């Protein structure tokens, strides 16, 4: 029998980002990262902010930054509904830095709790993306 | 009979109108393609979310303490209607048909003794409804599609609606939008957002899915996921209505402008005919004058 693969789908509200077959995928669940191999027990989880790593031929072939969302795993597929999905290699450091400054300013100017929560989210997202982008720069 | 000069002017003005309408048609056509692509691209997310929700709601079915968004408040006294329309006119019956349907619904609900509140997305709908339902409009949003229709905008709307719901401002929320069928046809569609109604299951799939569902694990917990998923779903549904509405708007405008261009063409033909006839009549009468003048000499 041919080698089994996981049918992985990454979907953002705007579009279907990825749909392909992989050996393994590691997803940042809200209660810890989890790896999905073929014939994984079916389950549904919420996600925290983090990186989705796709494994092909024994190593990471692609990684995407996701800003929270949901994952659904069944025996043969893994579907990630991400609020935002950006390839780690395409994070624009300058843009993120700008966003971080803006978000921090918004956080200070926020009047309502709602605005505050939204700005807080943006700060956290930008900070995480910046860390990733720095790590990438360090590797290169 | 109109003078030659005024006929000429009218032909010129109709010609320039035709130019404008045909340009608008082409712009709408290009925008339609983009809007359709966007609507198609957003579909997978909504579909998968629906699937997940279906599984969750099935596993929670019959249990006590379902989230308020799903269970509802237990009454339907106050109804919030979210109306998706365009910001601009010149798109045929697009805005009018949705407003008509909403008006009908308002009358129906009011005669049943319910209170109605309105939330308008799009300037045209707000303007039209403001005339006779001024007091019912609790919020409105304009320029949603500028510079582009993004998920954030839908998210903002969802936040506002959720906040109102948590404060107990309404019991049932229904969104009205034009479902994009084709450039020619758009269907006014009401969809209930709160309380969330799980999609009706396709026959045959029910049994199959039933056996699968029993096996799902949930992390952190069913309730935890559901309470995160439901508000998300609200945003997604609103986003979808906005996308459908945007595509429908462009389709309606394209059709309307196509008709207008054709009508202008017909009008030009008719006017040219009148113009030529008048011109001939003028020449004939001039000739008669000259000949009869010559005869008299």
Tab-separated table of C-alpha atoms in Angstrom:
chain	number	residue	atom	x	y	z
A	1	UNK	CA	0.000	0.000	0.000
A	2	UNK	CA	1.171	3.433	-0.847
A	3	UNK	CA	2.230	5.676	1.960
A	4	UNK	CA	-0.665	7.338	3.711
A	5	UNK	CA	-0.870	11.098	3.759
A	6	UNK	CA	-2.911	13.660	5.634
A	7	UNK	CA	-5.105	15.835	3.509
A	8	UNK	CA	-4.367	19.221	5.003
A	9	UNK	CA	-6.428	22.331	4.368
A	10	UNK	CA	-5.689	25.811	5.629
A	11	UNK	CA	-8.584	28.218	5.174
A	12	UNK	CA	-8.815	31.896	5.990
A	13	UNK	CA	-12.091	33.848	5.810
A	14	UNK	CA	-10.988	35.378	2.538
A	15	UNK	CA	-9.830	32.254	0.752
A	16	UNK	CA	-8.650	28.672	0.742
A	17	UNK	CA	-4.940	29.136	1.407
A	18	UNK	CA	-3.619	25.610	1.098
A	19	UNK	CA	-5.074	22.281	0.206
A	20	UNK	CA	-2.613	19.455	-0.160
A	21	UNK	CA	-1.475	16.082	1.075
A	22	UNK	CA	1.239	15.947	3.694
A	23	UNK	CA	3.069	13.465	5.834
A	24	UNK	CA	2.452	15.349	9.013
A	25	UNK	CA	1.289	18.709	10.180
A	26	UNK	CA	1.893	20.366	13.541
A	27	UNK	CA	-0.824	22.734	14.695
A	28	UNK	CA	-0.742	25.141	17.660
A	29	UNK	CA	-3.757	24.001	19.679
A	30	UNK	CA	-4.985	26.163	22.522
A	31	UNK	CA	-3.906	23.483	24.997
A	32	UNK	CA	-0.582	22.716	23.377
A	33	UNK	CA	0.793	21.982	19.940
A	34	UNK	CA	-0.327	18.768	18.351
A	35	UNK	CA	0.955	16.814	15.407
A	36	UNK	CA	-1.445	15.218	12.992
A	37	UNK	CA	-0.438	12.022	11.234
A	38	UNK	CA	-2.682	9.883	9.054
A	39	UNK	CA	-5.351	8.000	11.026
A	40	UNK	CA	-5.354	10.498	13.795
A	41	UNK	CA	-8.327	10.188	16.156
A	42	UNK	CA	-11.024	12.653	15.113
A	43	UNK	CA	-11.214	15.763	17.191
A	44	UNK	CA	-11.915	19.460	17.139
A	45	UNK	CA	-9.810	22.061	18.866
A	46	UNK	CA	-9.430	25.783	19.165
A	47	UNK	CA	-6.096	27.282	18.181
A	48	UNK	CA	-3.901	29.857	19.756
A	49	UNK	CA	-1.674	32.227	17.878
A	50	UNK	CA	1.314	30.396	16.484
A	51	UNK	CA	2.900	28.581	13.609
A	52	UNK	CA	1.526	25.697	11.572
A	53	UNK	CA	4.356	23.493	10.336
A	54	UNK	CA	3.917	21.212	7.367
A	55	UNK	CA	6.146	18.155	7.092
A	56	UNK	CA	7.092	16.556	3.827
A	57	UNK	CA	9.903	14.057	3.312
A	58	UNK	CA	10.799	14.129	6.975
A	59	UNK	CA	11.331	17.849	7.346
A	60	UNK	CA	9.416	21.106	7.516
A	61	UNK	CA	8.465	22.097	3.994
A	62	UNK	CA	6.345	25.106	4.804
A	63	UNK	CA	5.280	27.095	7.807
A	64	UNK	CA	2.395	29.481	8.198
A	65	UNK	CA	1.659	31.957	10.892
A	66	UNK	CA	-1.946	31.741	12.122
A	67	UNK	CA	-3.669	34.188	14.446
A	68	UNK	CA	-5.985	31.825	16.259
A	69	UNK	CA	-8.842	29.820	14.841
A	70	UNK	CA	-10.107	26.262	14.840
A	71	UNK	CA	-8.888	22.894	13.700
A	72	UNK	CA	-10.868	19.848	12.766
A	73	UNK	CA	-9.086	16.524	12.512
A	74	UNK	CA	-10.478	13.297	11.139
A	75	UNK	CA	-8.743	10.090	10.148
A	76	UNK	CA	-7.799	11.284	6.723
A	77	UNK	CA	-7.904	15.055	6.828
A	78	UNK	CA	-6.982	18.043	8.912
A	79	UNK	CA	-8.766	21.337	8.387
A	80	UNK	CA	-7.529	24.549	9.942
A	81	UNK	CA	-9.807	27.561	9.977
A	82	UNK	CA	-7.473	30.439	10.676
A	83	UNK	CA	-8.446	34.002	11.353
A	84	UNK	CA	-5.355	35.040	9.506
A	85	UNK	CA	-2.775	32.955	7.709
A	86	UNK	CA	0.569	34.319	6.513
A	87	UNK	CA	3.517	32.286	5.244
A	88	UNK	CA	6.352	32.808	7.690
A	89	UNK	CA	8.723	33.555	4.838
A	90	UNK	CA	6.481	36.377	3.626
A	91	UNK	CA	6.186	38.330	6.829
A	92	UNK	CA	7.072	41.894	5.996
A	93	UNK	CA	9.174	43.062	8.898
A	94	UNK	CA	8.832	46.769	8.188
A	95	UNK	CA	5.053	46.527	7.850
A	96	UNK	CA	4.774	44.536	11.060
A	97	UNK	CA	6.890	47.011	12.966
A	98	UNK	CA	4.669	49.808	11.755
A	99	UNK	CA	1.580	47.842	12.708
A	100	UNK	CA	3.012	47.220	16.166
A	101	UNK	CA	3.553	50.912	16.756
A	102	UNK	CA	0.058	51.735	15.512
A	103	UNK	CA	-1.534	49.016	17.571
A	104	UNK	CA	0.283	50.187	20.687
A	105	UNK	CA	-0.908	53.729	20.071
A	106	UNK	CA	-4.446	52.462	19.628
A	107	UNK	CA	-4.157	50.518	22.843
A	108	UNK	CA	-3.245	53.670	24.719
A	109	UNK	CA	-6.046	55.658	23.137
A	110	UNK	CA	-8.670	52.963	23.519
A	111	UNK	CA	-11.675	54.186	25.472
A	112	UNK	CA	-13.922	51.172	25.668
A	113	UNK	CA	-13.046	47.686	26.816
A	114	UNK	CA	-13.917	46.423	23.374
A	115	UNK	CA	-11.470	48.725	21.632
A	116	UNK	CA	-8.874	47.831	24.197
A	117	UNK	CA	-9.310	44.118	23.607
A	118	UNK	CA	-9.055	44.602	19.874
A	119	UNK	CA	-5.888	46.676	20.147
A	120	UNK	CA	-4.421	44.157	22.583
A	121	UNK	CA	-5.005	41.447	20.024
A	122	UNK	CA	-3.276	43.472	17.364
A	123	UNK	CA	-0.270	44.143	19.597
A	124	UNK	CA	0.075	40.473	20.440
A	125	UNK	CA	-0.245	39.446	16.792
A	126	UNK	CA	2.322	41.987	15.658
A	127	UNK	CA	4.751	41.026	18.410
A	128	UNK	CA	4.484	37.362	17.547
A	129	UNK	CA	5.020	38.046	13.864
A	130	UNK	CA	8.009	40.182	14.643
A	131	UNK	CA	9.574	37.431	16.734
A	132	UNK	CA	9.081	34.983	13.899
A	133	UNK	CA	10.500	37.347	11.378
A	134	UNK	CA	13.546	37.961	13.561
A	135	UNK	CA	14.070	34.251	14.058
A	136	UNK	CA	13.960	33.779	10.324
A	137	UNK	CA	16.509	36.541	9.823
A	138	UNK	CA	18.740	34.870	12.434
A	139	UNK	CA	18.683	31.613	10.518
A	140	UNK	CA	19.587	33.155	7.210
B	1	UNK	CA	-43.045	69.920	-34.412
B	2	UNK	CA	-39.727	70.369	-32.618
B	3	UNK	CA	-37.152	72.474	-34.410
B	4	UNK	CA	-34.152	70.931	-36.130
B	5	UNK	CA	-31.827	72.572	-33.661
B	6	UNK	CA	-33.551	71.140	-30.595
B	7	UNK	CA	-33.680	67.657	-32.155
B	8	UNK	CA	-29.988	67.813	-32.832
B	9	UNK	CA	-29.324	68.794	-29.255
B	10	UNK	CA	-31.420	65.966	-27.920
B	11	UNK	CA	-29.646	63.420	-30.102
B	12	UNK	CA	-26.318	64.698	-28.855
B	13	UNK	CA	-27.387	64.487	-25.238
B	14	UNK	CA	-28.811	60.976	-25.561
B	15	UNK	CA	-25.622	59.906	-27.274
B	16	UNK	CA	-23.510	61.129	-24.390
B	17	UNK	CA	-25.847	59.400	-21.933
B	18	UNK	CA	-25.392	56.201	-23.847
B	19	UNK	CA	-21.662	56.567	-23.606
B	20	UNK	CA	-21.879	56.958	-19.843
B	21	UNK	CA	-24.205	54.018	-19.352
B	22	UNK	CA	-22.140	51.727	-21.512
B	23	UNK	CA	-19.011	52.741	-19.616
B	24	UNK	CA	-20.794	52.060	-16.326
B	25	UNK	CA	-21.853	48.701	-17.626
B	26	UNK	CA	-18.291	47.759	-18.385
B	27	UNK	CA	-17.066	48.982	-15.007
B	28	UNK	CA	-19.803	46.994	-13.280
B	29	UNK	CA	-18.863	43.956	-15.329
B	30	UNK	CA	-15.249	44.157	-14.219
B	31	UNK	CA	-16.251	44.722	-10.605
B	32	UNK	CA	-18.707	41.873	-10.810
B	33	UNK	CA	-16.005	39.478	-11.820
B	34	UNK	CA	-13.883	40.546	-8.888
B	35	UNK	CA	-16.784	40.364	-6.445
B	36	UNK	CA	-17.722	36.937	-7.693
B	37	UNK	CA	-14.178	35.699	-7.289
B	38	UNK	CA	-14.077	37.043	-3.766
B	39	UNK	CA	-17.406	35.417	-2.929
B	40	UNK	CA	-16.197	32.104	-4.312
B	41	UNK	CA	-12.909	32.344	-2.446
B	42	UNK	CA	-14.704	32.917	0.838
B	43	UNK	CA	-17.008	29.971	0.413
B	44	UNK	CA	-14.684	27.179	1.656
B	45	UNK	CA	-14.274	28.825	5.034
B	46	UNK	CA	-18.007	29.225	5.542
B	47	UNK	CA	-18.672	25.681	4.409
B	48	UNK	CA	-16.123	24.145	6.738
B	49	UNK	CA	-17.274	26.237	9.624
B	50	UNK	CA	-20.806	25.077	8.985
B	51	UNK	CA	-19.654	21.477	8.962
B	52	UNK	CA	-17.835	21.907	12.249
B	53	UNK	CA	-20.812	23.621	13.824
B	54	UNK	CA	-23.095	20.898	12.594
B	55	UNK	CA	-20.957	18.288	14.290
B	56	UNK	CA	-20.724	20.283	17.489
B	57	UNK	CA	-24.394	21.055	17.703
B	58	UNK	CA	-25.244	17.420	17.098
B	59	UNK	CA	-22.980	16.290	19.896
B	60	UNK	CA	-24.457	18.895	22.203
B	61	UNK	CA	-28.040	18.292	21.158
B	62	UNK	CA	-30.424	17.763	24.014
B	63	UNK	CA	-27.967	18.945	26.629
B	64	UNK	CA	-28.713	21.729	29.022
B	65	UNK	CA	-26.802	24.948	29.166
B	66	UNK	CA	-26.178	25.506	25.471
B	67	UNK	CA	-24.736	28.967	24.809
B	68	UNK	CA	-27.252	31.765	24.523
B	69	UNK	CA	-26.304	32.408	20.910
B	70	UNK	CA	-27.555	28.977	20.013
B	71	UNK	CA	-30.425	28.498	22.418
B	72	UNK	CA	-31.788	32.016	22.033
B	73	UNK	CA	-33.400	34.036	24.782
B	74	UNK	CA	-36.526	31.965	24.748
B	75	UNK	CA	-38.698	34.677	23.240
B	76	UNK	CA	-38.989	36.523	19.965
B	77	UNK	CA	-40.469	39.841	21.046
B	78	UNK	CA	-37.768	42.085	19.680
B	79	UNK	CA	-36.415	41.328	16.241
B	80	UNK	CA	-33.358	42.894	14.691
B	81	UNK	CA	-33.290	43.023	10.915
B	82	UNK	CA	-29.910	43.545	9.307
B	83	UNK	CA	-30.403	44.986	5.842
B	84	UNK	CA	-27.629	44.659	3.264
B	85	UNK	CA	-27.962	47.153	0.431
B	86	UNK	CA	-25.701	49.136	-1.857
B	87	UNK	CA	-24.161	52.516	-1.187
B	88	UNK	CA	-25.077	53.778	-4.610
B	89	UNK	CA	-28.067	53.738	-6.869
B	90	UNK	CA	-28.388	53.161	-10.616
B	91	UNK	CA	-28.617	49.432	-10.211
B	92	UNK	CA	-32.172	48.672	-11.194
B	93	UNK	CA	-34.436	47.224	-8.576
B	94	UNK	CA	-31.583	46.029	-6.412
B	95	UNK	CA	-32.135	48.295	-3.430
B	96	UNK	CA	-35.858	48.741	-3.917
B	97	UNK	CA	-36.623	45.028	-3.887
B	98	UNK	CA	-34.798	44.391	-0.646
B	99	UNK	CA	-36.336	47.410	1.042
B	100	UNK	CA	-39.770	46.314	-0.129
B	101	UNK	CA	-39.276	42.905	1.408
B	102	UNK	CA	-38.038	44.402	4.658
B	103	UNK	CA	-41.015	46.768	4.805
B	104	UNK	CA	-43.347	43.845	4.320
B	105	UNK	CA	-41.638	41.976	7.134
B	106	UNK	CA	-41.847	44.993	9.419
B	107	UNK	CA	-45.592	45.297	8.856
B	108	UNK	CA	-46.025	41.591	9.422
B	109	UNK	CA	-44.043	41.597	12.653
B	110	UNK	CA	-45.707	44.704	13.956
B	111	UNK	CA	-49.175	43.394	13.337
B	112	UNK	CA	-48.097	40.353	15.349
B	113	UNK	CA	-47.228	42.695	18.203
B	114	UNK	CA	-43.449	42.433	17.970
B	115	UNK	CA	-40.914	45.192	18.161
B	116	UNK	CA	-38.652	45.680	15.187
B	117	UNK	CA	-35.182	47.163	15.095
B	118	UNK	CA	-33.147	47.815	11.988
B	119	UNK	CA	-29.453	47.760	11.282
B	120	UNK	CA	-28.553	49.014	7.823
B	121	UNK	CA	-25.446	48.109	5.900
B	122	UNK	CA	-25.248	50.381	2.882
B	123	UNK	CA	-26.365	53.950	2.434
B	124	UNK	CA	-29.268	53.413	0.052
B	125	UNK	CA	-31.173	51.061	2.300
B	126	UNK	CA	-30.766	53.388	5.234
B	127	UNK	CA	-31.980	56.382	3.234
B	128	UNK	CA	-35.020	54.546	1.955
B	129	UNK	CA	-35.979	53.060	5.294
B	130	UNK	CA	-35.341	56.284	7.164
B	131	UNK	CA	-38.381	57.846	5.551
B	132	UNK	CA	-41.004	55.798	7.360
B	133	UNK	CA	-39.090	53.713	9.881
B	134	UNK	CA	-36.819	56.383	11.213
B	135	UNK	CA	-37.296	55.435	14.861
B	136	UNK	CA	-36.416	51.777	14.325
B	137	UNK	CA	-32.933	52.205	12.918
B	138	UNK	CA	-30.481	51.388	15.674
B	139	UNK	CA	-27.322	51.535	13.611
B	140	UNK	CA	-25.969	51.809	10.133
B	141	UNK	CA	-22.759	51.356	8.245
B	142	UNK	CA	-21.646	52.874	4.972
B	143	UNK	CA	-18.852	52.449	2.493
B	144	UNK	CA	-18.240	48.857	3.489
B	145	UNK	CA	-16.755	48.071	0.108
B	146	UNK	CA	-14.225	50.902	0.203
B	147	UNK	CA	-11.419	50.367	-0.545
B	148	UNK	CA	-12.180	46.657	-0.412
B	149	UNK	CA	-14.635	44.408	1.302
B	150	UNK	CA	-12.631	42.770	4.065
B	151	UNK	CA	-13.423	40.344	6.800
B	152	UNK	CA	-12.577	42.954	9.413
B	153	UNK	CA	-15.583	45.010	8.394
B	154	UNK	CA	-17.899	42.063	8.855
B	155	UNK	CA	-16.201	41.378	12.148
B	156	UNK	CA	-16.930	44.907	13.312
B	157	UNK	CA	-20.596	44.510	12.444
B	158	UNK	CA	-20.690	41.203	14.274
B	159	UNK	CA	-19.133	42.774	17.346
B	160	UNK	CA	-21.762	45.510	17.405
B	161	UNK	CA	-24.561	43.007	17.007
B	162	UNK	CA	-23.132	40.712	19.672
B	163	UNK	CA	-22.827	43.536	22.113
B	164	UNK	CA	-26.432	44.493	21.538
B	165	UNK	CA	-27.460	40.894	22.016
B	166	UNK	CA	-25.579	40.594	25.268
B	167	UNK	CA	-27.293	43.701	26.528
B	168	UNK	CA	-30.581	42.074	25.671
B	169	UNK	CA	-31.500	44.624	23.015
B	170	UNK	CA	-33.122	41.987	20.814
B	171	UNK	CA	-34.096	38.318	20.775
B	172	UNK	CA	-33.891	37.304	17.151
B	173	UNK	CA	-31.586	38.571	14.430
B	174	UNK	CA	-32.287	38.109	10.747
B	175	UNK	CA	-30.122	39.340	7.910
B	176	UNK	CA	-31.664	40.348	4.580
B	177	UNK	CA	-29.461	40.300	1.531
B	178	UNK	CA	-29.549	39.701	-2.192
B	179	UNK	CA	-28.312	36.232	-3.000
B	180	UNK	CA	-26.275	36.268	-6.177
B	181	UNK	CA	-27.730	33.841	-8.652
B	182	UNK	CA	-26.511	35.359	-11.900
B	183	UNK	CA	-25.976	38.807	-13.344
B	184	UNK	CA	-29.644	38.810	-14.287
B	185	UNK	CA	-31.211	37.396	-11.149
B	186	UNK	CA	-30.697	38.200	-7.525
B	187	UNK	CA	-32.879	36.691	-4.871
B	188	UNK	CA	-33.826	38.537	-1.723
B	189	UNK	CA	-32.891	36.119	1.032
B	190	UNK	CA	-33.618	36.292	4.723
B	191	UNK	CA	-31.307	34.327	6.981
B	192	UNK	CA	-31.597	33.884	10.707
B	193	UNK	CA	-28.343	34.601	12.526
B	194	UNK	CA	-29.376	34.561	16.172
B	195	UNK	CA	-30.302	32.150	17.586
B	196	UNK	CA	-28.142	30.028	15.367
B	197	UNK	CA	-30.104	27.485	13.389
B	198	UNK	CA	-27.980	24.463	12.427
B	199	UNK	CA	-28.118	23.804	8.713
B	200	UNK	CA	-30.593	21.144	7.725
B	201	UNK	CA	-28.693	17.957	7.049
B	202	UNK	CA	-28.726	16.402	3.659
B	203	UNK	CA	-30.531	13.112	3.599
B	204	UNK	CA	-28.399	10.031	3.678
B	205	UNK	CA	-25.460	11.970	5.052
B	206	UNK	CA	-27.192	12.039	8.428
B	207	UNK	CA	-26.631	8.424	9.370
B	208	UNK	CA	-23.119	8.339	8.139
B	209	UNK	CA	-22.182	11.472	10.004
B	210	UNK	CA	-23.966	10.221	13.096
B	211	UNK	CA	-21.557	7.372	13.550
B	212	UNK	CA	-18.587	9.667	13.059
B	213	UNK	CA	-19.806	12.275	15.467
B	214	UNK	CA	-19.804	9.981	18.423
B	215	UNK	CA	-16.070	9.688	18.039
B	216	UNK	CA	-15.082	13.315	18.063
B	217	UNK	CA	-12.904	14.553	20.866
B	218	UNK	CA	-12.996	18.177	21.820
B	219	UNK	CA	-10.279	20.397	23.112
B	220	UNK	CA	-10.733	22.316	25.387
B	221	UNK	CA	-14.395	21.260	25.674
B	222	UNK	CA	-17.551	21.238	23.593
B	223	UNK	CA	-18.859	24.318	25.356
B	224	UNK	CA	-15.517	26.083	25.132
B	225	UNK	CA	-15.243	25.541	21.415
B	226	UNK	CA	-18.842	26.361	20.795
B	227	UNK	CA	-18.634	29.643	22.646
B	228	UNK	CA	-15.628	30.585	20.531
B	229	UNK	CA	-17.084	29.259	17.318
B	230	UNK	CA	-20.525	30.856	17.471
B	231	UNK	CA	-19.458	34.516	17.473
B	232	UNK	CA	-16.996	33.610	14.746
B	233	UNK	CA	-19.760	32.050	12.759
B	234	UNK	CA	-21.785	35.229	13.100
B	235	UNK	CA	-18.955	37.223	11.517
B	236	UNK	CA	-18.603	34.662	8.767
B	237	UNK	CA	-22.308	34.699	7.958
B	238	UNK	CA	-22.359	38.482	7.870
B	239	UNK	CA	-19.260	38.507	5.707
B	240	UNK	CA	-20.914	36.100	3.336
B	241	UNK	CA	-24.072	38.201	3.095
B	242	UNK	CA	-21.958	41.245	2.396
B	243	UNK	CA	-20.038	39.453	-0.342
B	244	UNK	CA	-23.182	38.078	-1.933
B	245	UNK	CA	-24.746	41.483	-1.733
B	246	UNK	CA	-21.710	43.120	-3.334
B	247	UNK	CA	-21.729	40.643	-6.218
B	248	UNK	CA	-25.475	41.066	-6.666
B	249	UNK	CA	-25.146	44.815	-6.692
B	250	UNK	CA	-22.652	44.742	-9.530
B	251	UNK	CA	-24.739	42.204	-11.413
B	252	UNK	CA	-27.860	44.292	-11.034
B	253	UNK	CA	-26.031	47.404	-12.106
B	254	UNK	CA	-24.590	45.687	-15.134
B	255	UNK	CA	-28.029	44.530	-16.254
B	256	UNK	CA	-29.600	47.904	-15.564
B	257	UNK	CA	-26.910	49.724	-17.488
B	258	UNK	CA	-27.149	47.271	-20.345
B	259	UNK	CA	-30.857	48.039	-20.592
B	260	UNK	CA	-30.224	51.750	-20.376
B	261	UNK	CA	-27.646	51.559	-23.154
B	262	UNK	CA	-30.058	49.668	-25.354
B	263	UNK	CA	-32.890	52.104	-24.625
B	264	UNK	CA	-30.648	55.026	-25.438
B	265	UNK	CA	-29.792	53.370	-28.762
B	266	UNK	CA	-33.482	52.972	-29.605
B	267	UNK	CA	-34.129	56.538	-28.649
B	268	UNK	CA	-31.315	57.780	-30.871
B	269	UNK	CA	-32.750	55.805	-33.793
B	270	UNK	CA	-36.196	57.314	-33.269
B	271	UNK	CA	-34.857	60.813	-32.869
B	272	UNK	CA	-32.677	60.515	-35.968
B	273	UNK	CA	-35.708	59.409	-37.934
B	274	UNK	CA	-37.711	62.402	-36.740
B	275	UNK	CA	-34.735	64.626	-37.406
B	276	UNK	CA	-34.357	63.436	-41.005
B	277	UNK	CA	-38.078	63.686	-41.679
B	278	UNK	CA	-38.172	67.199	-40.322
B	279	UNK	CA	-35.165	68.138	-42.387
B	280	UNK	CA	-36.819	66.796	-45.555
B	281	UNK	CA	-40.045	68.646	-44.759
B	282	UNK	CA	-38.118	71.860	-44.305
B	283	UNK	CA	-36.339	71.423	-47.654
B	284	UNK	CA	-39.586	70.605	-49.409
B	285	UNK	CA	-41.352	73.611	-48.036
B	286	UNK	CA	-38.424	75.831	-48.985
B	287	UNK	CA	-38.494	74.459	-52.526
B	288	UNK	CA	-42.228	75.064	-52.780
B	289	UNK	CA	-41.707	78.623	-51.633
B	290	UNK	CA	-39.009	79.223	-54.272
B	291	UNK	CA	-41.004	77.618	-57.070
B	292	UNK	CA	-44.210	79.414	-56.248
B	293	UNK	CA	-42.218	82.642	-55.945
B	294	UNK	CA	-40.707	82.050	-59.406
B	295	UNK	CA	-44.112	81.276	-60.875
B	296	UNK	CA	-45.558	84.476	-59.552
B	297	UNK	CA	-42.948	86.566	-61.324
